[in-house]
Amino acid sequence: MFLVLLLSVIAVYAGGIHNAKDLAAFAKAVNQGADISAWRNEQGAVCLEGDIDMKKMKKWTPIKEFKGTFDGKGFALLNWKTKQGLFDVIAEGSVVKNLRIDTSCSMTVATTEQVIAGFIANINKGIIHNCENGGSIKYNGTYTEQHIYIGGLVGENGYVIRDCVNKGSITAESHIASANKKLSICIGGIAGTTIPKGSRIITINRCENLAPIQCKSDAPRIYVGGIIGYSGRAGLRSCVNRGDIAASGSVGNPEVKTYYCNVAGIVAQTGQHVQRCDNFGAISVSGTHTSYAAGVCGGLNASRNIVGCNNHGNVTSACSSSSAFAGVLGVSGDGAQLCNCNNYGTVRFSATSAKKATFAGGVAGYIFSKSKLKYGSRLLRCNNFGKVSSDLASDKFYVGGIAGRTRGSEQGKIKISDCANKGTVEADGCNAGDITAQP
């Protein structure tokens, strides 16, 4: 009797994915719209039942749109050489959790088409929880008129990513030469960018990047961040970057008049709040693009806050064009608020030549308010403990212990309250100050 009951239990739980052959069959069934109940457990979840060796998987076709719960149960995909993510789209209402991509895995992307790529999913519209990527990603692109979104876990995020880690390095190089001034390359350890439109609140919470990220590109817009590159709609909370982040921009098409390169430990550019995030990696930016760089956030959109964030990494700019860089925030205006933020790393301008204005600060690089704005920006209870310096002397350079430069208006004044510079400012021949440098 006991044996019969045992066999019955085994039969009930005989589903799941046990090997690469099972995974390929499951993906094919989903993509063909076939019944996938054979892979589901009693709760309706699809589970890995062990590590999956992908060594013999010559070509992977992503699971087009996954609906439901996929539980890796802490198991990993091994020896996977791919050009695309496991899922193309994780659908709304779906969950992918407890899945690992081993360090033996790698992704290589080389195409003239649009790139949206991440090891877990190309596009996430559901919840990704407690997942880890150890696989490296290399992108080498030529002429394209399409955006490039690459993340360690997700290319484009449209809902929630939480408690996830990226341990895989990302290296990107592109030669685009496009006349499209809005064409962008967005790279992040967790996600490349966010889905641009929608009513749902997007978040990235308690995520960590441990790997280096490097990008060289002639794209008109470059966004490289330890957690996410461009975050138009995702709030970030309690995230940490420990990898070194570097970006270099070069002019690809002279018809484009403005080029931008943003790089930061947490987010290169964001339209949402950043709370309780820390950076420990070295941040560096170089090349001919106008650049905004910082340990936490390169550029902050209107009326957004950075609260309780700390930078421990060194921030270095070697740009020959205009740049604004600092320990916490590179540039912002229109009512930005920085509260309870600290910088412990060095902030250094190391270029051998520069023709345009440069702003370097311990906490913030350049904070401004437009003349018609009714309220300004504020720095409250922020401190600098690091060295802020410029290797070059110029009356176009602004170097300050708290902020490189603040520029308010009669209506939108910039307020600095209860802030202290406990580091040093070394900028001979520049506009310099213990708190902020003014003309």
Short mmCIF file of N, CA and C in Angstrom, two decimals, residues 25-26 28-30 32-40:
data_model
loop_
_atom_site.label_atom_id
_atom_site.label_comp_id
_atom_site.label_asym_id
_atom_site.label_seq_id
_atom_site.Cartn_x
_atom_site.Cartn_y
_atom_site.Cartn_z
N ALA A 25 11.90 21.31 -25.47
CA ALA A 25 10.54 20.85 -25.76
C ALA A 25 9.50 21.80 -25.16
N PHE A 26 9.77 22.27 -23.94
CA PHE A 26 8.87 23.23 -23.29
C PHE A 26 8.80 24.53 -24.09
N LYS A 28 9.39 25.00 -27.27
CA LYS A 28 8.70 24.74 -28.53
C LYS A 28 7.19 24.70 -28.33
N ALA A 29 6.76 24.06 -27.24
CA ALA A 29 5.33 23.97 -26.95
C ALA A 29 4.73 25.35 -26.70
N VAL A 30 5.42 26.18 -25.92
CA VAL A 30 4.93 27.54 -25.66
C VAL A 30 4.84 28.32 -26.96
N GLN A 32 4.48 27.34 -29.94
CA GLN A 32 3.47 26.83 -30.87
C GLN A 32 2.05 26.95 -30.30
N GLY A 33 1.95 27.46 -29.08
CA GLY A 33 0.65 27.61 -28.45
C GLY A 33 0.05 26.29 -28.01
N ALA A 34 0.88 25.29 -27.76
CA ALA A 34 0.42 23.96 -27.37
C ALA A 34 0.19 23.89 -25.86
N ASP A 35 -0.38 22.79 -25.44
CA ASP A 35 -0.65 22.56 -24.02
C ASP A 35 0.67 22.32 -23.28
N ILE A 36 0.90 23.05 -22.17
CA ILE A 36 2.15 22.88 -21.41
C ILE A 36 1.87 22.32 -20.01
N SER A 37 0.71 21.72 -19.82
CA SER A 37 0.37 21.18 -18.51
C SER A 37 1.31 20.07 -18.06
N ALA A 38 1.94 19.39 -19.01
CA ALA A 38 2.87 18.32 -18.66
C ALA A 38 4.08 18.83 -17.90
N TRP A 39 4.38 20.10 -18.02
CA TRP A 39 5.55 20.67 -17.33
C TRP A 39 5.15 21.40 -16.04
N ARG A 40 3.88 21.52 -15.75
CA ARG A 40 3.43 22.25 -14.57
C ARG A 40 3.27 21.32 -13.37
#
